[in-house]
Amino acid sequence: MPTSPSSSAQAARERVARRLRDLRKEAGLTVTELAGRCGWHHAKTSRIENGLTAPSPGDLRKWVTACGVPGLGDDLVAQSLHAESLYTEWRHRVRGGLKQLQDSAAGFFQETGSFRVYSSSLVPGLLQTEGYAAGVLGISARFREIPVDDSAEAARARVERSRVIHQPGHRFSMVVEEAVLYARFGDDEVMAGQLGYLLTAGALPQVSLGVIPMAVGNRTQWPRETFHVYDDKLVSVELVSAQVRIVQPSEVELYLRAFEQLRSMAVYGAEARALILRAIGALR
């Protein structure tokens, strides 16, 4: 596994940075000389070349013009925008509220055929009840200090979006750690409703729900960061500070390998239901 799930984004940014550094050297310019032609401090040139600062489209056009190759501007702008799109800071994504964030993914879910989800901390969003989702999203709203807490509306939008699991043409393979069943995001009534829904949704023919027992022996994978794989082409990982979108095939393959190993440790059917029922019993 990559040491950080943001590695794809950083690698893409570094590829752009290396290309810019090569262009400067090919033009025979020092860091200071290029900065002078672009009209900024030489420290900015160093930050861009080391992948620490993302250049704006205007920065890139000034750079290639200073190096005598203005025709490369469009390609470099496209490469840089792609790199930055892989790493989207949460503070920008939640500006429009949490409900807007849920609504924005609805179309994408409809277009996705195969969902693979591994969660070490929460019931997957696609299987959350409204009460449980409100508890989870409320924590997010408070932590991110969103000016208007619309977590209740966002929870309803999440449940509406999740109706995709009842529609034909989609397959869902979900694996959770047993500890997820005991992480409380509501009172006994909310948790009983959530765990009961897992029993119902997990029985749907298009849904495969596995639970990795806490007592499983000889783990082949330790609990990983929660991640989603869409159609074997896109991996989404939620960090504290950002949502990382991974599209690089070699890294997507690593997540698929990890998912298969995690899936192989899980129990299904009657064994999974027994673990869920045990968690429900612990509420009383």
Short mmCIF file of C-alpha atoms in Angstrom, two decimals:
data_model
loop_
_atom_site.label_atom_id
_atom_site.label_comp_id
_atom_site.label_asym_id
_atom_site.label_seq_id
_atom_site.Cartn_x
_atom_site.Cartn_y
_atom_site.Cartn_z
CA MET A 1 0.00 0.00 0.00
CA PRO A 2 1.17 3.60 -0.57
CA THR A 3 2.54 5.25 2.57
CA SER A 4 -0.10 7.95 2.17
CA PRO A 5 -3.36 7.84 0.21
CA SER A 6 -2.55 11.31 -1.11
CA SER A 7 0.44 9.87 -3.01
CA SER A 8 -1.30 9.93 -6.41
CA ALA A 9 -2.06 13.63 -6.06
CA GLN A 10 1.43 14.47 -4.87
CA ALA A 11 3.04 12.33 -7.59
CA ALA A 12 0.99 14.10 -10.26
CA ARG A 13 1.99 17.50 -8.87
CA GLU A 14 5.64 16.43 -8.77
CA ARG A 15 5.54 15.36 -12.43
CA VAL A 16 4.44 18.86 -13.38
CA ALA A 17 7.13 20.33 -11.11
CA ARG A 18 9.87 18.21 -12.71
CA ARG A 19 8.75 19.26 -16.18
CA LEU A 20 8.91 22.93 -15.20
CA ARG A 21 12.37 22.48 -13.67
CA ASP A 22 13.59 20.75 -16.83
CA LEU A 23 12.23 23.58 -18.99
CA ARG A 24 14.06 26.16 -16.87
CA LYS A 25 17.34 24.28 -17.09
CA GLU A 26 16.96 23.70 -20.84
CA ALA A 27 16.49 27.44 -21.23
CA GLY A 28 19.72 28.02 -19.30
CA LEU A 29 18.01 30.04 -16.59
CA THR A 30 18.77 30.08 -12.87
CA VAL A 31 15.98 30.06 -10.32
CA THR A 32 16.52 33.77 -9.72
CA GLU A 33 16.59 34.63 -13.42
CA LEU A 34 13.33 32.83 -14.11
CA ALA A 35 11.71 34.50 -11.12
CA GLY A 36 12.82 37.90 -12.45
CA ARG A 37 11.27 37.23 -15.87
CA CYS A 38 8.02 36.05 -14.25
CA GLY A 39 7.85 38.95 -11.80
CA TRP A 40 7.85 37.02 -8.51
CA HIS A 41 10.26 36.15 -5.70
CA HIS A 42 12.77 33.37 -6.39
CA ALA A 43 11.40 31.42 -3.40
CA LYS A 44 8.16 30.91 -5.32
CA THR A 45 10.09 29.29 -8.16
CA SER A 46 11.72 26.89 -5.70
CA ARG A 47 8.39 26.02 -4.07
CA ILE A 48 6.83 25.22 -7.45
CA GLU A 49 9.82 23.16 -8.62
CA ASN A 50 9.75 21.13 -5.41
CA GLY A 51 6.04 20.42 -5.65
CA LEU A 52 5.26 22.42 -2.51
CA THR A 53 3.12 25.05 -4.23
CA ALA A 54 0.65 24.42 -7.02
CA PRO A 55 1.17 26.88 -9.89
CA SER A 56 -1.84 28.73 -11.22
CA PRO A 57 -2.60 28.67 -14.96
CA GLY A 58 -1.20 32.21 -15.12
CA ASP A 59 2.00 31.10 -13.36
CA LEU A 60 2.44 28.29 -15.86
CA ARG A 61 1.99 30.55 -18.87
CA LYS A 62 4.51 33.03 -17.49
CA TRP A 63 6.93 30.15 -16.85
CA VAL A 64 6.82 28.69 -20.36
CA THR A 65 7.00 32.17 -21.91
CA ALA A 66 10.08 32.94 -19.80
CA CYS A 67 11.63 29.69 -21.06
CA GLY A 68 10.86 30.52 -24.68
CA VAL A 69 8.29 27.73 -25.21
CA PRO A 70 4.87 29.43 -24.86
CA GLY A 71 3.28 26.69 -26.97
CA LEU A 72 3.56 24.27 -24.04
CA GLY A 73 1.28 26.37 -21.86
CA ASP A 74 -2.03 24.62 -22.61
CA ASP A 75 -0.65 21.12 -21.99
CA LEU A 76 0.97 22.10 -18.71
CA VAL A 77 -2.16 23.87 -17.51
CA ALA A 78 -4.21 20.73 -18.24
CA GLN A 79 -1.69 18.50 -16.43
CA SER A 80 -1.59 20.79 -13.41
CA LEU A 81 -5.37 21.07 -13.13
CA HIS A 82 -5.64 17.28 -13.26
CA ALA A 83 -3.06 16.93 -10.49
CA GLU A 84 -4.88 19.36 -8.24
CA SER A 85 -8.27 17.77 -8.93
CA LEU A 86 -7.01 14.54 -7.35
CA TYR A 87 -6.65 16.24 -3.99
CA THR A 88 -9.67 18.29 -2.94
CA GLU A 89 -9.53 20.03 0.39
CA TRP A 90 -12.61 19.44 2.52
CA ARG A 91 -12.87 23.09 3.51
CA HIS A 92 -13.58 23.91 -0.15
CA ARG A 93 -15.96 20.99 -0.64
CA VAL A 94 -18.14 21.83 2.36
CA ARG A 95 -18.50 25.53 1.61
CA GLY A 96 -21.91 24.87 0.09
CA GLY A 97 -23.00 22.77 3.06
CA LEU A 98 -23.08 19.05 3.75
CA LYS A 99 -26.35 18.49 1.88
CA GLN A 100 -24.85 19.89 -1.31
CA LEU A 101 -21.95 17.47 -0.88
CA GLN A 102 -24.37 14.51 -0.72
CA ASP A 103 -26.40 15.73 -3.70
CA SER A 104 -23.29 16.23 -5.83
CA ALA A 105 -22.51 12.49 -5.81
CA ALA A 106 -26.00 11.24 -6.65
CA GLY A 107 -25.48 11.26 -10.42
CA PHE A 108 -22.12 9.55 -10.12
CA PHE A 109 -23.65 6.77 -8.01
CA GLN A 110 -26.29 6.17 -10.66
CA GLU A 111 -23.58 5.77 -13.30
CA THR A 112 -21.47 3.35 -11.24
CA GLY A 113 -22.02 -0.37 -11.70
CA SER A 114 -19.67 -1.89 -9.14
CA PHE A 115 -19.12 -0.52 -5.64
CA ARG A 116 -16.46 -1.91 -3.32
CA VAL A 117 -16.38 -0.38 0.16
CA TYR A 118 -14.15 -1.12 3.12
CA SER A 119 -14.74 0.67 6.42
CA SER A 120 -12.83 0.38 9.65
CA SER A 121 -14.72 3.10 11.50
CA LEU A 122 -18.28 3.70 10.27
CA VAL A 123 -21.21 1.92 8.71
CA PRO A 124 -20.75 2.66 4.99
CA GLY A 125 -22.77 5.65 3.82
CA LEU A 126 -24.76 3.51 1.40
CA LEU A 127 -26.06 1.48 4.35
CA GLN A 128 -26.66 4.29 6.86
CA THR A 129 -30.06 5.08 8.31
CA GLU A 130 -31.14 8.70 8.57
CA GLY A 131 -30.63 8.83 12.35
CA TYR A 132 -27.15 7.32 12.18
CA ALA A 133 -26.17 9.55 9.23
CA ALA A 134 -27.36 12.64 11.13
CA GLY A 135 -25.08 11.69 14.03
CA VAL A 136 -22.08 11.17 11.77
CA LEU A 137 -22.66 14.31 9.70
CA GLY A 138 -23.33 16.37 12.82
CA ILE A 139 -19.85 15.51 14.10
CA SER A 140 -18.41 16.52 10.73
CA ALA A 141 -20.26 19.85 10.73
CA ARG A 142 -19.06 20.74 14.21
CA PHE A 143 -15.48 19.65 13.58
CA ARG A 144 -15.23 21.61 10.33
CA GLU A 145 -16.99 24.59 11.90
CA ILE A 146 -19.44 24.87 9.02
CA PRO A 147 -21.32 28.18 9.41
CA VAL A 148 -24.72 26.58 8.82
CA ASP A 149 -25.19 23.08 10.22
CA ASP A 150 -27.40 21.33 7.65
CA SER A 151 -26.49 17.83 8.85
CA ALA A 152 -30.15 16.82 9.27
CA GLU A 153 -30.94 17.77 5.67
CA ALA A 154 -27.69 16.14 4.54
CA ALA A 155 -28.68 12.90 6.31
CA ARG A 156 -31.97 12.81 4.41
CA ALA A 157 -30.08 13.46 1.17
CA ARG A 158 -27.63 10.66 1.97
CA VAL A 159 -30.47 8.18 2.52
CA GLU A 160 -32.13 9.32 -0.71
CA ARG A 161 -28.87 8.91 -2.60
CA SER A 162 -28.45 5.43 -1.10
CA ARG A 163 -31.64 4.17 -2.72
CA VAL A 164 -29.34 3.15 -5.55
CA ILE A 165 -28.76 -0.13 -3.69
CA HIS A 166 -32.37 -1.11 -4.49
CA GLN A 167 -32.05 -0.35 -8.20
CA PRO A 168 -31.08 -2.92 -10.84
CA GLY A 169 -27.73 -2.72 -12.61
CA HIS A 170 -25.53 -2.16 -9.54
CA ARG A 171 -23.45 -4.51 -7.38
CA PHE A 172 -22.22 -3.76 -3.86
CA SER A 173 -19.44 -5.53 -2.01
CA MET A 174 -18.94 -4.07 1.45
CA VAL A 175 -16.61 -5.10 4.25
CA VAL A 176 -16.56 -3.62 7.74
CA GLU A 177 -14.54 -4.33 10.86
CA GLU A 178 -16.63 -5.72 13.72
CA ALA A 179 -15.69 -2.66 15.79
CA VAL A 180 -17.88 -0.61 13.42
CA LEU A 181 -20.94 -2.31 14.93
CA TYR A 182 -20.10 -0.88 18.36
CA ALA A 183 -19.11 2.68 17.39
CA ARG A 184 -22.03 4.76 18.64
CA PHE A 185 -23.32 7.72 16.64
CA GLY A 186 -26.68 7.99 18.34
CA ASP A 187 -28.71 6.67 21.24
CA ASP A 188 -29.84 3.07 21.70
CA GLU A 189 -32.84 3.57 19.42
CA VAL A 190 -30.74 5.01 16.61
CA MET A 191 -28.12 2.29 16.91
CA ALA A 192 -30.73 -0.49 17.06
CA GLY A 193 -32.34 0.91 13.91
CA GLN A 194 -28.99 1.11 12.16
CA LEU A 195 -27.89 -2.39 13.07
CA GLY A 196 -31.32 -3.75 12.19
CA TYR A 197 -31.05 -2.13 8.76
CA LEU A 198 -27.72 -3.88 8.22
CA LEU A 199 -29.54 -7.18 8.66
CA THR A 200 -32.11 -6.14 6.05
CA ALA A 201 -29.78 -4.54 3.50
CA GLY A 202 -27.18 -7.27 3.88
CA ALA A 203 -29.77 -9.81 2.72
CA LEU A 204 -30.38 -8.08 -0.61
CA PRO A 205 -29.16 -10.21 -3.55
CA GLN A 206 -27.11 -7.36 -5.01
CA VAL A 207 -25.37 -6.62 -1.69
CA SER A 208 -22.50 -8.60 -0.21
CA LEU A 209 -21.90 -7.52 3.38
CA GLY A 210 -18.94 -8.99 5.23
CA VAL A 211 -17.83 -8.40 8.81
CA ILE A 212 -14.23 -8.99 9.90
CA PRO A 213 -14.46 -10.44 13.43
CA MET A 214 -12.37 -8.76 16.11
CA ALA A 215 -11.10 -12.23 17.02
CA VAL A 216 -10.08 -13.18 13.49
CA GLY A 217 -6.76 -15.00 13.49
CA ASN A 218 -3.77 -14.55 11.20
CA ARG A 219 -4.81 -11.27 9.64
CA THR A 220 -3.37 -10.66 6.18
CA GLN A 221 -4.20 -6.93 6.42
CA TRP A 222 -4.41 -4.66 9.43
CA PRO A 223 -7.39 -2.26 9.63
CA ARG A 224 -6.90 0.25 6.83
CA GLU A 225 -8.24 3.72 6.11
CA THR A 226 -11.84 3.64 4.91
CA PHE A 227 -11.94 3.58 1.11
CA HIS A 228 -14.37 3.18 -1.77
CA VAL A 229 -13.58 1.69 -5.18
CA TYR A 230 -15.87 2.59 -8.06
CA ASP A 231 -15.92 0.36 -11.16
CA ASP A 232 -12.30 -0.66 -10.50
CA LYS A 233 -11.23 2.74 -11.91
CA LEU A 234 -11.49 5.26 -9.08
CA VAL A 235 -10.61 5.01 -5.41
CA SER A 236 -11.91 7.60 -2.96
CA VAL A 237 -10.25 7.92 0.45
CA GLU A 238 -11.49 10.31 3.12
CA LEU A 239 -8.81 11.92 5.25
CA VAL A 240 -9.22 14.38 8.09
CA SER A 241 -8.18 17.25 5.82
CA ALA A 242 -9.19 16.14 2.35
CA GLN A 243 -10.85 13.64 0.08
CA VAL A 244 -8.30 11.94 -2.13
CA ARG A 245 -9.31 10.61 -5.55
CA ILE A 246 -6.93 7.97 -6.88
CA VAL A 247 -7.04 7.08 -10.58
CA GLN A 248 -3.50 5.90 -11.24
CA PRO A 249 -3.98 2.24 -12.32
CA SER A 250 -1.09 0.87 -10.26
CA GLU A 251 -2.47 2.43 -7.07
CA VAL A 252 -6.04 1.43 -7.83
CA GLU A 253 -4.73 -2.12 -8.20
CA LEU A 254 -3.12 -1.92 -4.75
CA TYR A 255 -6.44 -0.95 -3.20
CA LEU A 256 -8.20 -3.75 -5.06
CA ARG A 257 -5.63 -6.22 -3.74
CA ALA A 258 -6.07 -4.90 -0.22
CA PHE A 259 -9.84 -5.13 -0.56
CA GLU A 260 -9.68 -8.76 -1.65
CA GLN A 261 -7.46 -9.65 1.31
CA LEU A 262 -9.75 -7.80 3.72
CA ARG A 263 -12.79 -9.44 2.13
CA SER A 264 -11.25 -12.88 2.56
CA MET A 265 -11.01 -12.34 6.34
CA ALA A 266 -14.69 -11.41 6.69
CA VAL A 267 -17.61 -13.66 7.55
CA TYR A 268 -20.87 -13.56 5.64
CA GLY A 269 -24.45 -14.75 5.83
CA ALA A 270 -25.45 -16.36 9.12
CA GLU A 271 -22.06 -15.70 10.72
CA ALA A 272 -22.20 -11.99 9.88
CA ARG A 273 -25.80 -11.76 11.10
CA ALA A 274 -24.76 -13.38 14.39
CA LEU A 275 -22.15 -10.67 14.95
CA ILE A 276 -24.70 -7.94 14.17
CA LEU A 277 -27.25 -9.50 16.51
CA ARG A 278 -24.62 -9.68 19.25
CA ALA A 279 -23.99 -5.94 18.82
CA ILE A 280 -27.75 -5.28 19.04
CA GLY A 281 -27.89 -7.33 22.22
CA ALA A 282 -25.10 -5.25 23.73
CA LEU A 283 -27.35 -2.16 23.51
CA ARG A 284 -29.70 -3.48 26.15
#
